[in-house]
Tab-separated table of C-alpha atoms and ligand atoms in Angstrom:
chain	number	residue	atom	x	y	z
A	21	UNK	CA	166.073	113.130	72.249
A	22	UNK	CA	163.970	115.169	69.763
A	23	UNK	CA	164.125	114.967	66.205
A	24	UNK	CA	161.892	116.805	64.311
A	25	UNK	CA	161.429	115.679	60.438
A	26	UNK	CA	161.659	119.105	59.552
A	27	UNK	CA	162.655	121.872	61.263
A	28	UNK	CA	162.546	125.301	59.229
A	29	UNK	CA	163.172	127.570	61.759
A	30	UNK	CA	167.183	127.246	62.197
A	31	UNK	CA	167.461	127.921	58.520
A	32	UNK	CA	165.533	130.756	59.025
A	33	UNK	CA	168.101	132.136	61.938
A	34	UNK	CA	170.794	131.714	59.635
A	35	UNK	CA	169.447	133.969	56.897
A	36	UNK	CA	166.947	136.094	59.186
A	37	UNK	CA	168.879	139.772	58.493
A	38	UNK	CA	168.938	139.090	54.252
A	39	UNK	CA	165.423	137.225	54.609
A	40	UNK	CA	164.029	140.007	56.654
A	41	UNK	CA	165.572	142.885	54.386
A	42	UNK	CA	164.291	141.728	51.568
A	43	UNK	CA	160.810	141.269	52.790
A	44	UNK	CA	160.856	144.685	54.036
A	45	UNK	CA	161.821	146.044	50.637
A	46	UNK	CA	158.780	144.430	49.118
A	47	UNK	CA	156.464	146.031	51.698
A	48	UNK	CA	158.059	149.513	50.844
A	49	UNK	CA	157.935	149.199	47.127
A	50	UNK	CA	153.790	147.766	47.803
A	51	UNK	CA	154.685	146.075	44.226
A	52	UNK	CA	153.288	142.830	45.626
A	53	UNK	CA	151.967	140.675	42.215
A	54	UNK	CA	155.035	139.674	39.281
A	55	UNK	CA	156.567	142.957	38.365
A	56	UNK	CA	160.472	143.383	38.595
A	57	UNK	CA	161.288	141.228	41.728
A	58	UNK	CA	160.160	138.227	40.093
A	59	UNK	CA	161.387	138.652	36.706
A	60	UNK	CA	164.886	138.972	38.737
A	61	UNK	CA	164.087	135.489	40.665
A	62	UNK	CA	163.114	133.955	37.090
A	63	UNK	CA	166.514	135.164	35.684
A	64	UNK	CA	167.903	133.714	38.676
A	65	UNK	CA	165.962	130.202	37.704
A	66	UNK	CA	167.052	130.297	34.314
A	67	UNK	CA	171.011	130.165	35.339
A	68	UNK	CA	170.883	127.585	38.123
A	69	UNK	CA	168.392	124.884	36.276
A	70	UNK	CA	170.028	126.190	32.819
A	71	UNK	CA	166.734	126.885	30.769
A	72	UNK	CA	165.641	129.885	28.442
A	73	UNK	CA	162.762	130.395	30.544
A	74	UNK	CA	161.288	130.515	33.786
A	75	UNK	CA	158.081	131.644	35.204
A	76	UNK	CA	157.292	131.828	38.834
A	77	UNK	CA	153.889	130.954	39.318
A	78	UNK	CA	151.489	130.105	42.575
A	79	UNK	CA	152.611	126.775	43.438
A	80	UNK	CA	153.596	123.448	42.240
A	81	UNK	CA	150.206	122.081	41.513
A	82	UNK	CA	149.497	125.191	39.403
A	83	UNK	CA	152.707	124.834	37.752
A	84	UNK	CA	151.498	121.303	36.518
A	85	UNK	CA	148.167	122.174	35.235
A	86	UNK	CA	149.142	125.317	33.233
A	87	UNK	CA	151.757	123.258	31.526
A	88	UNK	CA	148.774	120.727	30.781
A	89	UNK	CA	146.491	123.649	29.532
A	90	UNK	CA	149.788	125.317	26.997
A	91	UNK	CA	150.429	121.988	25.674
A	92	UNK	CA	146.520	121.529	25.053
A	93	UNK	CA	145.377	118.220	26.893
A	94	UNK	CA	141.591	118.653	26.075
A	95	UNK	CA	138.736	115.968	27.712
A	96	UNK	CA	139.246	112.818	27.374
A	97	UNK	CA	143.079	112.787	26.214
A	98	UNK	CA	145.251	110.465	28.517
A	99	UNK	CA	148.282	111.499	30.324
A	100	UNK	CA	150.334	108.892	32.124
A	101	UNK	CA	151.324	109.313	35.075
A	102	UNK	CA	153.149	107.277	38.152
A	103	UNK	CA	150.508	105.824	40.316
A	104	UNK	CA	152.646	106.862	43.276
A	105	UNK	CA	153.384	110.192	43.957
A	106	UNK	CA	151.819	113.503	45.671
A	107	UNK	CA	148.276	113.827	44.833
A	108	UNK	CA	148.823	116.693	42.621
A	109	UNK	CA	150.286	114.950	39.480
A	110	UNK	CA	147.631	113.595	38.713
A	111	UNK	CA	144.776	115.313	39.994
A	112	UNK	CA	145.505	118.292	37.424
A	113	UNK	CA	144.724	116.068	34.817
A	114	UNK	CA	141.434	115.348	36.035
A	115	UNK	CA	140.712	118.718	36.530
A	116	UNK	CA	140.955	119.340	33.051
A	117	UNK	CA	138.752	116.102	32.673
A	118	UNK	CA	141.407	114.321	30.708
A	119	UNK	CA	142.159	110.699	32.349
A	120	UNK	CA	145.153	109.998	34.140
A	121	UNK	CA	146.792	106.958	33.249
A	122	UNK	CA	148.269	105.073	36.307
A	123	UNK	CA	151.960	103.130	35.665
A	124	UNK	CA	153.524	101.009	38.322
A	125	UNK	CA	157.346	102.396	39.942
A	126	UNK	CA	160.819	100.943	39.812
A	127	UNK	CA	161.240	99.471	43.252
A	128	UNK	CA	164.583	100.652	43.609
A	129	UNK	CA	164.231	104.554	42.305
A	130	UNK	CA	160.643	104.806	43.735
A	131	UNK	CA	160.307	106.371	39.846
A	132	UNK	CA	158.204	105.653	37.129
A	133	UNK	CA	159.128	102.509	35.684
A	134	UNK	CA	160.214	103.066	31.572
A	135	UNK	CA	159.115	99.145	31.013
A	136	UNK	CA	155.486	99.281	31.871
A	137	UNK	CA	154.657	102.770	30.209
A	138	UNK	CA	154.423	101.067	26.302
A	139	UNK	CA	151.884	98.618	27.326
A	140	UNK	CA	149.323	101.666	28.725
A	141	UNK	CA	149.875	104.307	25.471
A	142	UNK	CA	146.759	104.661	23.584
A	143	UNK	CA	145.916	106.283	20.536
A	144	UNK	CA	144.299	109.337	23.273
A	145	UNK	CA	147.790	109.451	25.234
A	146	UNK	CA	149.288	113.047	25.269
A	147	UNK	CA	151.811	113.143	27.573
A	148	UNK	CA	153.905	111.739	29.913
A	149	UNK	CA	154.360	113.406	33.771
A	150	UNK	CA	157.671	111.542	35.398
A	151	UNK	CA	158.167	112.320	38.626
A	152	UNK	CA	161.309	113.256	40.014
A	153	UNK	CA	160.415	111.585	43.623
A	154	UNK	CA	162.097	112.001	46.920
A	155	UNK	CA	164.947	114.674	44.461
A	156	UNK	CA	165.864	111.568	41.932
A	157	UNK	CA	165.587	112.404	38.604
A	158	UNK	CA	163.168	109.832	36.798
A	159	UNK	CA	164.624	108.182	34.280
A	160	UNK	CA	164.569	110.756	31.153
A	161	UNK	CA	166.476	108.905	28.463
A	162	UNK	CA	164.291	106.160	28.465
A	163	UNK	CA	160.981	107.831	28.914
A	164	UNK	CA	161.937	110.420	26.253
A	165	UNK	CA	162.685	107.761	23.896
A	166	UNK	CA	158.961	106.390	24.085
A	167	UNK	CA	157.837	109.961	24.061
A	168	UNK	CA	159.611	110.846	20.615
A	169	UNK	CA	158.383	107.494	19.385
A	170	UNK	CA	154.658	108.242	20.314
A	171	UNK	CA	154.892	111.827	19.779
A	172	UNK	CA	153.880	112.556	23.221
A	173	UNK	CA	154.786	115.632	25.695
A	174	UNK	CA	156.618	115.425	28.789
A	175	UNK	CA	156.179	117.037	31.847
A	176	UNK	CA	158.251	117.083	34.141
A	177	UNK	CA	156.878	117.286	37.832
A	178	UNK	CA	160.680	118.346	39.659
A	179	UNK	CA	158.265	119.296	43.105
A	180	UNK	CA	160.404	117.242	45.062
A	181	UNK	CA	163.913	117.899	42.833
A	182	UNK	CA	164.867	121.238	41.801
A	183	UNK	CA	168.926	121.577	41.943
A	184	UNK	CA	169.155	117.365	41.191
A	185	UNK	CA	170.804	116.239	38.002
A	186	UNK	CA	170.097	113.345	35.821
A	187	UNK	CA	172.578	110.974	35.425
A	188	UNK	CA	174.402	112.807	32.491
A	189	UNK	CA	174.702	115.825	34.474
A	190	UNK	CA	171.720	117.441	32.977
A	191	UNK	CA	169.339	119.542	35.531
A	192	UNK	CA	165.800	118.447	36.471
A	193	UNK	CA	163.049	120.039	34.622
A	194	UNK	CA	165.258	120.904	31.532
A	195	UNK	CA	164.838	117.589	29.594
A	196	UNK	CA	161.213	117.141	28.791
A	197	UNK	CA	158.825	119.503	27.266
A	198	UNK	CA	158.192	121.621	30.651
A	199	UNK	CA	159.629	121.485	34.114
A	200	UNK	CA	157.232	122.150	37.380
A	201	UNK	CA	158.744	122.879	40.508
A	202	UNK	CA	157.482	124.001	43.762
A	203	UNK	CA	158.255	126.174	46.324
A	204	UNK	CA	156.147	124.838	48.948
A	205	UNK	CA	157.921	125.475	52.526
A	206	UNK	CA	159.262	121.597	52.707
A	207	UNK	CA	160.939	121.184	49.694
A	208	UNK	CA	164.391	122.008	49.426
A	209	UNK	CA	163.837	125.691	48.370
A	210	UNK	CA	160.408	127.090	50.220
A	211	UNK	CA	159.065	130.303	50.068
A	212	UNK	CA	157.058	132.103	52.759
A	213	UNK	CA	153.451	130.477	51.604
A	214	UNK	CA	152.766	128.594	48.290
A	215	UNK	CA	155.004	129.137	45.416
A	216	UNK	CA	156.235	127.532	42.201
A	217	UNK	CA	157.963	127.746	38.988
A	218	UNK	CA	157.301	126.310	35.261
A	219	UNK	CA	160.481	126.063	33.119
A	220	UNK	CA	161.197	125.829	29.381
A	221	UNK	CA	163.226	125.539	26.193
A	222	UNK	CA	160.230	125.959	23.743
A	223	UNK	CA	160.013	129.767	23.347
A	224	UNK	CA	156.350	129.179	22.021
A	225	UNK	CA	155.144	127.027	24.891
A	226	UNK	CA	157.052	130.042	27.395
A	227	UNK	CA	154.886	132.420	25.541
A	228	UNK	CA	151.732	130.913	25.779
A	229	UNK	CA	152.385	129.924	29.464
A	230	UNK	CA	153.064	133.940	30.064
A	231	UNK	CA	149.898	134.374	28.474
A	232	UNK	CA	148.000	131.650	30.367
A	233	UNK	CA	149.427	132.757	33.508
A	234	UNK	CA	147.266	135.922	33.276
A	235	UNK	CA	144.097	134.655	32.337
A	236	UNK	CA	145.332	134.804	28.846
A	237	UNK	CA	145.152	137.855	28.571
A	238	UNK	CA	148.004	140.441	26.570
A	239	UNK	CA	147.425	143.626	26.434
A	240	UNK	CA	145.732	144.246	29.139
A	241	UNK	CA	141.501	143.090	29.130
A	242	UNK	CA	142.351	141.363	25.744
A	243	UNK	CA	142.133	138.034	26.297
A	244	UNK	CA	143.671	135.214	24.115
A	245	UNK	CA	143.247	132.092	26.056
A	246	UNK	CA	141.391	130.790	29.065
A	247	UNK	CA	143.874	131.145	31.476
A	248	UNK	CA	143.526	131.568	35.369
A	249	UNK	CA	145.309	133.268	38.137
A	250	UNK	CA	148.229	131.497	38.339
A	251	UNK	CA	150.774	134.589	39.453
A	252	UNK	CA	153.255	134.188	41.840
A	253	UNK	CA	153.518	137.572	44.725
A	254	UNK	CA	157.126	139.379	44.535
A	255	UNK	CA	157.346	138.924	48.730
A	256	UNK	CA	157.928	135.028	47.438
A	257	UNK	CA	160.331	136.056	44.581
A	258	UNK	CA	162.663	137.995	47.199
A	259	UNK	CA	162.709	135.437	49.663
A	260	UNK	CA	163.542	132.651	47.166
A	261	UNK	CA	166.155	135.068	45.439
A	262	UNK	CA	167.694	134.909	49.002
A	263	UNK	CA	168.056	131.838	49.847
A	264	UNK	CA	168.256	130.258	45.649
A	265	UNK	CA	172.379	130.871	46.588
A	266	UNK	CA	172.437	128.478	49.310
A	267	UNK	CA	170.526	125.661	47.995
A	268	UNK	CA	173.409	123.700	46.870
A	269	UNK	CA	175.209	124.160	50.231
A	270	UNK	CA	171.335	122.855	51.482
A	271	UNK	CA	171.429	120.082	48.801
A	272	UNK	CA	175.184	118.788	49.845
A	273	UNK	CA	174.143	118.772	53.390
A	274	UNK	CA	171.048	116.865	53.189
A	275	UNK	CA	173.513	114.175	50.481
A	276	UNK	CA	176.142	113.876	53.698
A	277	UNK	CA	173.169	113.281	56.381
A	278	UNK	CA	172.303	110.198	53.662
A	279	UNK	CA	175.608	109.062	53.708
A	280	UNK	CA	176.041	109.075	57.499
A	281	UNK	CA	172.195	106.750	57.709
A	282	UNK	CA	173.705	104.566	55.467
A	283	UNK	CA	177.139	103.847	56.843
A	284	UNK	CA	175.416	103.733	60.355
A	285	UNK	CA	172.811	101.473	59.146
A	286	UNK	CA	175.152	99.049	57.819
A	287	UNK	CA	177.541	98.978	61.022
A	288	UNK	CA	173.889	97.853	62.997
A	289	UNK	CA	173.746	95.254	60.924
A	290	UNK	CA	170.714	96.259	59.687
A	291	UNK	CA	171.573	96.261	56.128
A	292	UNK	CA	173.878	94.947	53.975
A	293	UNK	CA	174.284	98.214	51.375
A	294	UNK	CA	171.711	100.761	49.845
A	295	UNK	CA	169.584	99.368	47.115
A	296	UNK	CA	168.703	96.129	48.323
A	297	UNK	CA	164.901	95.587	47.546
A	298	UNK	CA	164.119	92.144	49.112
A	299	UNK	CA	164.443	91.789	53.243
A	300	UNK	CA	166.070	89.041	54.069
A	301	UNK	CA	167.960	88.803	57.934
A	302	UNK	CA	171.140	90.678	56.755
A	303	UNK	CA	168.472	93.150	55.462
A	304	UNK	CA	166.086	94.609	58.030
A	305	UNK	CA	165.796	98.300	56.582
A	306	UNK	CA	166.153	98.441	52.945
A	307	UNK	CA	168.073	101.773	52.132
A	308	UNK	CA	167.516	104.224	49.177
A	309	UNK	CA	170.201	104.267	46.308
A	310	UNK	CA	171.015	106.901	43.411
A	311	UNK	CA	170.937	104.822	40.132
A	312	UNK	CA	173.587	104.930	37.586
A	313	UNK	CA	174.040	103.640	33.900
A	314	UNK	CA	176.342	100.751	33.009
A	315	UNK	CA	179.708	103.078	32.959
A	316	UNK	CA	178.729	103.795	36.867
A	317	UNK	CA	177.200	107.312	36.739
A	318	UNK	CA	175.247	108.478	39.295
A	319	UNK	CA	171.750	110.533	39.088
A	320	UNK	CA	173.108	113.414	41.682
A	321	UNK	CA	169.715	113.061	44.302
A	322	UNK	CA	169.305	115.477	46.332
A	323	UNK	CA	167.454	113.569	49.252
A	324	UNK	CA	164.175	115.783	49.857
A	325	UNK	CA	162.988	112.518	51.292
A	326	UNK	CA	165.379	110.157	52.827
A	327	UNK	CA	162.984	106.857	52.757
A	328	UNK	CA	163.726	103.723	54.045
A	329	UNK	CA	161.421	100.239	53.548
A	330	UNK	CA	160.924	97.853	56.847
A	331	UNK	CA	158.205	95.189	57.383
A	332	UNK	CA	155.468	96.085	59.709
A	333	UNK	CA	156.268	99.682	59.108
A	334	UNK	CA	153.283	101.032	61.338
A	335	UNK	CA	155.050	99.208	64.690
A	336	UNK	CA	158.177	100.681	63.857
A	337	UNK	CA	156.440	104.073	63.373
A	338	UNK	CA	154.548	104.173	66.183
A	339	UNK	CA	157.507	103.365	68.411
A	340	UNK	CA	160.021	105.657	66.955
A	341	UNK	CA	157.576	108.679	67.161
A	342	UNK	CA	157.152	107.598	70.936
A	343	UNK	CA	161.045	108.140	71.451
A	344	UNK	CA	160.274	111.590	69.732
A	345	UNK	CA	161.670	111.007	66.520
A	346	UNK	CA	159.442	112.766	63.793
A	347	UNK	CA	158.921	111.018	60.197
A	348	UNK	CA	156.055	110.537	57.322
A	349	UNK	CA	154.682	107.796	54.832
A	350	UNK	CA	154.763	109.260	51.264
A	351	UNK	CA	152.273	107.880	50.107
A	352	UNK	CA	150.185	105.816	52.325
A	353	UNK	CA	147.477	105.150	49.454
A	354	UNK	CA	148.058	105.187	45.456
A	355	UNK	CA	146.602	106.765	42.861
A	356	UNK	CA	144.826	103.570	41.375
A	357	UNK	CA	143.772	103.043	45.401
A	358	UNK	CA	142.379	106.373	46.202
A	359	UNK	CA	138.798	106.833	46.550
A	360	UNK	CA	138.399	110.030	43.978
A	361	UNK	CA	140.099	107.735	40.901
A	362	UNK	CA	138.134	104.484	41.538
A	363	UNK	CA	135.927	105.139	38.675
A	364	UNK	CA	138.704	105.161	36.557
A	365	UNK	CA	138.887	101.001	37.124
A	366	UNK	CA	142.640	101.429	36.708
A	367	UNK	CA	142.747	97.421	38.825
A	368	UNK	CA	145.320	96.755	41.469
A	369	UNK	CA	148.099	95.646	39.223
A	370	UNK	CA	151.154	98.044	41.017
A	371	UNK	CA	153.149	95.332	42.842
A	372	UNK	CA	155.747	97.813	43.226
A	373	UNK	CA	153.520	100.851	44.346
A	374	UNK	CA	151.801	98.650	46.919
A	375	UNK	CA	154.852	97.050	48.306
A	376	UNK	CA	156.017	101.217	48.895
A	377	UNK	CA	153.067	102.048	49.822
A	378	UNK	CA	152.974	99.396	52.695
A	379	UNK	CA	156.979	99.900	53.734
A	380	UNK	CA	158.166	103.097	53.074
A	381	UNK	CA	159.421	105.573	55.536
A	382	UNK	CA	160.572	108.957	55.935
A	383	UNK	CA	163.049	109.839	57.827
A	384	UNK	CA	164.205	113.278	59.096
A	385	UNK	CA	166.830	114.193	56.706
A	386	UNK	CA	167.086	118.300	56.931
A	387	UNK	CA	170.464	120.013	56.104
A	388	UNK	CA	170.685	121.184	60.005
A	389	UNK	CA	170.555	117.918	61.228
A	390	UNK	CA	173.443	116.942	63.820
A	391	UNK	CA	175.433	113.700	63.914
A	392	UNK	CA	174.316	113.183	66.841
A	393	UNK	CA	170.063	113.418	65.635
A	394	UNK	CA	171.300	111.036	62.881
A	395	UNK	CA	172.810	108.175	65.046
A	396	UNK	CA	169.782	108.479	67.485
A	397	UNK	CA	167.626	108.131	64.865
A	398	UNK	CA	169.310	104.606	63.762
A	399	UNK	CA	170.051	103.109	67.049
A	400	UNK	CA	166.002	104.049	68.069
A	401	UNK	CA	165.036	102.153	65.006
A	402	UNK	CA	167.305	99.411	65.303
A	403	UNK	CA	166.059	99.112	68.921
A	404	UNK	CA	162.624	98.126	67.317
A	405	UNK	CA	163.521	96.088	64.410
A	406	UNK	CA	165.799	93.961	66.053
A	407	UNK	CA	163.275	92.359	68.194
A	408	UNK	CA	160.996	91.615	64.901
B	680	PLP	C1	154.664	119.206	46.482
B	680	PLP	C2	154.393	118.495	45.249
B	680	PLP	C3	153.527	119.001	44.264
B	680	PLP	C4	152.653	120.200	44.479
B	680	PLP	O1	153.292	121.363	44.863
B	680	PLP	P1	152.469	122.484	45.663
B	680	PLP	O2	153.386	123.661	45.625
B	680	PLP	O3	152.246	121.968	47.041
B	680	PLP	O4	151.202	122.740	44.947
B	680	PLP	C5	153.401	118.305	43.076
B	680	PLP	N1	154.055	117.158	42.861
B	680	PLP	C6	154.888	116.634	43.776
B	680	PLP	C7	155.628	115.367	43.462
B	680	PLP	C8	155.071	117.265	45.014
B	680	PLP	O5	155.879	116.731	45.919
């Protein structure tokens, strides 16, 4: 059986007459940059992540470094950020030669973990980027705690989360200083190319963002700031205003297809329930778990990674991609590992980081997904660990 990890284009047949339409409309109008079709997608943004403003801009990684440039990170001011994570987080801190500080995750969330962020705040930290990985909220109350305490800015980086709720109920990317989401095509909402979206309470920062987005510039050749091109094309805007309405629907599906992996996993015998973090015989795959505070609530995740830890995770890749089942490592190689950041002498301290580096898997977790995919999936895998 084939099972790809993602597979875009049966989402695309169920929308193709709205997606189409709406395309076409852009082409007649030839209003292709901002202009009304995005401000409509923005209002759009604004009621489903509840914020006073949105701004569509040209992808995720563009949403992160013009919320570094409104709140001001200048050279040399440090930003923490999880070693582990999509290269972007902290390469647009570099590239506004500010350092990026490297913290070790929470085993269990895959999150930056709150209890080794004190120990790395200097007198030159600025902010704080938590990542929201695999669609978990990070966890906000403590790491806005230590950011009111330090006076520091957070931004959030909801790439991988938009539509998931922290454990109070409270959306992604509406809790720290700036949200950044993007709209790449694998994420739970893709455009048709690159796309993203910064989000705020702050009307001043959602001014000066506006601003930035445009070279700085307001009126027109009277320029404020340094900005840069960071505008988002209205063909983007009307495909995400399409499909914004079924992302829940998307987000539900892809929670049920983690539901079914786990209850399968545990009937193989392969684990004993999600959350574990130490393998042991009665736990061959370690599965991924929502967290929840002491009165039991749940972050609501919204699985754009379903990731599972095994020991010698390259066998088990190679043979499950052999029986044509598609899947990923994210990440294969840290921050304080890769080759661009080693003059930053960040050490190897990341037990945590290294252990997911070294274990993790992705699995194909897509909303189409069948049962039948699903239980192929675990019987293929426990085919391979079983023998280990
Ligand atoms: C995808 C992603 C980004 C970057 O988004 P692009 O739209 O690809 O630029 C940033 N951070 C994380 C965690 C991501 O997953």
């Amino acid at each position: 059986m084939n099972v790809p990890l993602l597979d875009l284009k049966l989402q695309y047949k169920s929308l193709k007459h709205d997606l189409d339409a709406a395309v076409q409309s852009v082409v007649e109008s030839q209003y292709f940059i901002l202009g009304p079709e995005v401000e409509k997608m923005e209002r759009a943004m604004n009621a489903y992540i509840g914020c006073k403003h949105s701004l569509g801009v040209s992808s995720g990684t563009d949403a992160l470094l013009l919320a570094l440039m409104a709140i001001g990170i200048e050279p040399g001011d440090e930003v923490i950020v999880p070693t582990y994570s999509f290269f972007a987080t902290a390469g647009v801190v570099s590239r506004l030669n500010a350092i990026p500080v490297f913290v070790d995750i929470d085993m269990l969330s895959y999150n930056i973990d709150p209890k080794k962020i004190l120990p790395k705040i200097t007198s030159k930290t600025k902010a704080i980027i938590p990542v929201h990985l695999y669609g978990q909220s990070a966890p906000m109350d403590e790491i806005m705690k230590i950011a009111q305490e330090h006076n520091l800015y957070v931004i959030e980086d909801g790439a991988q989360a938009i539509g998931a709720d922290y454990k109070d109920g409270r959306r992604t990317g509406t809790i720290g200083n700036i949200g950044c989401f993007s709209f790449f095509p694998s994420k739970n909402l893709g455009c048709f190319g690159d796309g993203g979206l910064v989000t705020t309470n702050d009307p001043v920062l959602a001014e000066k963002m506006k601003y930035l987005r445009v070279h700085g510039m307001n009126p027109k050749y009277y320029h404020k700031y340094i900005g840069g091109n960071f505008r988002i094309d209205a063909l983007q805007a009307a495909v995400l205003s399409v499909k914004l309405p079924h992302l829940d629907g998307w987000s539900a599906k892809r929670r049920e297809n983690a539901k079914l992996y786990t209850d399968l996993f545990i009937k193989s015998g392969l684990s004993e329930k999600p959350g574990m973090t130490v393998f042991n015989d009665k736990n061959k795959v370690l599965l991924p778990k929502a967290i929840y505070d002491e009165s039991g609530v749940h972050n609501y995740h919204i699985y754009n990674q379903f990731i599972i830890r095994v020991q010698h995770r390259d066998v088990v890749r190679k043979y499950i991609t052999e029986q044509g089942i598609g899947n990923d490592v994210y990440y294969p190689v840290s921050f304080h590992e890769q080759e661009c950041f080693r003059s930053l002498n960040q050490g190897n301290d990341y037990p945590s980081a290294n252990a997911a580096a070294r274990e993790s898997l992705a699995l194909p977790i897509f909303p189409e997904l069948t049962k039948e995919q699903i239980e192929y999936v675990v019987s293929t895998i426990n085919a391979v660990v079983q023998k280990q």
